[in-house]
């Protein structure tokens, strides 16, 4: 087994992604957690490039890191009460959570390990972004349209839910 | 603009009546802040970026000028007070001299009165030029379009300062007015220089109009922002261009003439809207009017003595009356008044300056709520406060 | 880099996300954990697409991306609502949605 | 990516930084002349080494960290801003063969990386523990999210017309047909203008520089920064504009395509020209208010961008657009 540049990059990036995910779920400051999530997502984007999906990597950066993270930042800051201390959350049942997560990981890893022979596959060259686009509009057209409908519904739903109840007259002052 | 929300009217004094979505943030704008025109502190209560309550805290530049004047003789006062309004020292000086002359019942020769009027108009041009520059600086930043307009207006203001230097030997704190007249007579060729300078300024005012009033971005930032209702303005004692921009036709140059304004008619410029844009329009139009007036005063400068009798230099020369007097003139910022109570000796018992800027500042708690942080600097800038004058 | 290592990494990320889901109390924290899990799933899709067999993997990864964005938007909207009514976003309070 | 690609990326980064330094000089000189001043004259011939002197000054200064700042983020943010701005530069083709990273998905990647630059800006603002910085950071986030949409939409116009997301292919297509601003002019010109507007907003330049709005927010996100940290943030803004001009030239002005001479020359020429025009804008306009900025993005730029995309799609199906 020889160490190729690809393997080294994979090991580094994978490790960073993992570390990022650990900090995402463990950071006491939510703002840090969001930034660590960014690290994880960015590293995954690099993995996507390595796995022959550069378009997905671009979209991942654009949507996830650019969009989702920004939203999260807003979420964190807007739900902040006074002072930094409010950004910290104490987690209950940490041990139980860790136990369950480890068990799930054991099952997953075990399954993968058992099926390792079936998973011995060679990489195929990517069919390219053009093919991806074509397949979205032919083979997966229904799913694609459903997704767009879902996004529209989500957009309207989010606006309806998060809207101020009465934007023109913010809370009538009560006489005291 | 949508109708003014009810809470904007109410809680500038009663913060507890406002129910925010989230938490209010308190932002101390100043005293060290690039756009507070000196050292004004405004305590802003923000809901997001929207101002809920604003409380200005003047006083950071307080130098006890009025108290100091009680220790000085009448002759010594003038050069001190022209440091009050450091953007328009000429009128600052004239205001105090007017009061002293009125108190001492000194007759001022006609030539001196005409020259004073011309100087007041030149000073108004210079002051408005500086104001226009800093106004755009507030909107566009020192590192942007605002910076450019600022440099242009400073260039033209320099012409006026050169004229003053030619006349008085000093670019800023002139001390050119004495009790009973003016100290420095017009030097040879000065009138010609002045005409040249004014021609240039008149030629360039349309350029500023292009860069400001006719600039879509500028207008968008200014229109409908900081509307000062005429009733409120009158109640607060706001005067000058700020008042005239709210549609109140009031100008001391016409309504209570001082100097030689009873001999040359002044066109009073007003606007209706009362917003920042209207204040800009009024000031720019006033600049044109001032250029016209300055020309008229210098062209019609009558011959004769510049000082009544012998120039008064020593305090002992005064025959001090007891009594009190209020004299006011229209400075670039509005009614600059002086209330003077004569003391027993050669210095006043009490001197009170009524600075127009102070009254303009007092409108801030009413103007700011409902606007954003960005509008704060626009509104503050458009009121043209000079902190030296506010705090004295 | 083989399919197996990719899958193991993905499984690890998924478990970490699950841990976060179980232990976070802050609503945004839970959303973050879900992001990690969805990301792990995506990695699987792309890995399978790359290592033969599943040419539709990338398309599905794209769908997952879109779905997560929608989920985050709705989730954060709910968080805002929760915060506005309770001034707090610990999920224990989510019972409040019932009444 | 091959070793060659990595090396040339580094080379491009160095070149971009150097060009930016002299871009700084050029802007100050230009601004000076526009304001009837001289601009820098002291350091070097016609003040040419002024940026270097500034850099040396900044390096010498003490980095001050506010007591309650988030130290790690505070330190990390400024270099990251510059890094992300530079990453984009590696994707821009400077000639048919002179593209450090000639990848198929250049357009989305460029926009994604450009959008990423927001994260460190926000980090800087949040970590400073300063209200002005925080306000600036929130403005930056809101602005970037809003203007990312029209940026993507307008960048889609050349992608649709050229049928490729590879920047080099887009330039090659313009080489074969016309530059996009020349023909189809009704698509290219509006898309170009919208792109420039959105790009200015992403790069936080006047009239869209509300995140640092020095007359309102003191210095916005960079309020608490001193020395080289401030230098990084400052530099990033310039690199962003420069690279943005380069991307705009690539997408709409035909990139390295020119009637004669070496391709690099044309690319540099177009970039510098656009750069200067942006400076011209900067020194003549006042800034917009935050809410006006959002209104502009969502009420005008996004619908216009959508319309342009639709029009471009239709155009490709007409006999002239094939």
mmCIF file of N, CA and C in Angstrom, chain B residues 73-76 100 104 106 178-180 312-321 345-347:
data_model
loop_
_atom_site.group_PDB
_atom_site.id
_atom_site.type_symbol
_atom_site.label_atom_id
_atom_site.label_comp_id
_atom_site.label_asym_id
_atom_site.label_seq_id
_atom_site.Cartn_x
_atom_site.Cartn_y
_atom_site.Cartn_z
ATOM 1 N N UNK B 73 -13.045 92.826 30.006
ATOM 2 C CA UNK B 73 -13.649 94.106 29.677
ATOM 3 C C UNK B 73 -14.366 93.973 28.340
ATOM 4 N N UNK B 74 -15.206 94.985 28.052
ATOM 5 C CA UNK B 74 -16.005 94.912 26.839
ATOM 6 C C UNK B 74 -15.141 94.798 25.594
ATOM 7 N N UNK B 75 -13.976 95.398 25.630
ATOM 8 C CA UNK B 75 -13.098 95.350 24.466
ATOM 9 C C UNK B 75 -12.505 93.959 24.304
ATOM 10 N N UNK B 76 -12.265 93.323 25.422
ATOM 11 C CA UNK B 76 -11.585 92.021 25.351
ATOM 12 C C UNK B 76 -12.527 90.884 24.964
ATOM 13 N N UNK B 100 -23.007 94.929 22.730
ATOM 14 C CA UNK B 100 -22.258 95.926 23.510
ATOM 15 C C UNK B 100 -22.586 97.328 23.017
ATOM 16 N N UNK B 104 -24.159 100.249 25.180
ATOM 17 C CA UNK B 104 -23.447 101.507 25.414
ATOM 18 C C UNK B 104 -24.033 102.635 24.589
ATOM 19 N N UNK B 106 -23.776 103.195 21.394
ATOM 20 C CA UNK B 106 -22.749 103.738 20.519
ATOM 21 C C UNK B 106 -23.309 103.789 19.106
ATOM 22 N N UNK B 178 -14.704 96.490 16.403
ATOM 23 C CA UNK B 178 -14.529 97.134 17.698
ATOM 24 C C UNK B 178 -15.849 97.782 18.056
ATOM 25 N N UNK B 179 -15.939 98.179 19.278
ATOM 26 C CA UNK B 179 -17.160 98.868 19.682
ATOM 27 C C UNK B 179 -17.204 100.186 18.938
ATOM 28 N N UNK B 180 -18.233 100.332 18.124
ATOM 29 C CA UNK B 180 -18.396 101.577 17.392
ATOM 30 C C UNK B 180 -17.842 101.559 15.984
ATOM 31 N N UNK B 312 -12.013 103.048 20.135
ATOM 32 C CA UNK B 312 -12.005 102.745 21.554
ATOM 33 C C UNK B 312 -11.076 101.579 21.802
ATOM 34 N N UNK B 313 -10.038 101.772 22.554
ATOM 35 C CA UNK B 313 -9.091 100.697 22.814
ATOM 36 C C UNK B 313 -9.072 100.341 24.292
ATOM 37 N N UNK B 314 -9.153 101.356 25.121
ATOM 38 C CA UNK B 314 -8.987 101.082 26.542
ATOM 39 C C UNK B 314 -10.347 100.933 27.210
ATOM 40 N N UNK B 315 -10.441 100.025 28.140
ATOM 41 C CA UNK B 315 -11.717 99.816 28.800
ATOM 42 C C UNK B 315 -12.179 101.042 29.561
ATOM 43 N N UNK B 316 -11.216 101.813 29.997
ATOM 44 C CA UNK B 316 -11.584 102.976 30.779
ATOM 45 C C UNK B 316 -12.346 104.015 29.982
ATOM 46 N N UNK B 317 -12.272 103.896 28.645
ATOM 47 C CA UNK B 317 -12.945 104.883 27.825
ATOM 48 C C UNK B 317 -14.456 104.733 27.847
ATOM 49 N N UNK B 318 -14.917 103.580 28.324
ATOM 50 C CA UNK B 318 -16.360 103.361 28.347
ATOM 51 C C UNK B 318 -17.001 104.108 29.494
ATOM 52 N N UNK B 319 -18.118 104.685 29.165
ATOM 53 C CA UNK B 319 -18.968 105.147 30.239
ATOM 54 C C UNK B 319 -20.071 104.101 30.362
ATOM 55 N N UNK B 320 -19.920 103.252 31.339
ATOM 56 C CA UNK B 320 -20.780 102.085 31.398
ATOM 57 C C UNK B 320 -22.126 102.451 31.978
ATOM 58 N N UNK B 321 -23.164 102.117 31.231
ATOM 59 C CA UNK B 321 -24.504 102.277 31.762
ATOM 60 C C UNK B 321 -24.877 101.021 32.510
ATOM 61 N N UNK B 345 -18.616 97.793 36.745
ATOM 62 C CA UNK B 345 -17.333 98.235 36.235
ATOM 63 C C UNK B 345 -17.256 98.227 34.736
ATOM 64 N N UNK B 346 -16.151 97.757 34.245
ATOM 65 C CA UNK B 346 -15.928 97.759 32.814
ATOM 66 C C UNK B 346 -16.213 96.409 32.183
ATOM 67 N N UNK B 347 -16.720 95.466 32.938
ATOM 68 C CA UNK B 347 -17.050 94.152 32.356
ATOM 69 C C UNK B 347 -18.507 93.838 32.655
#
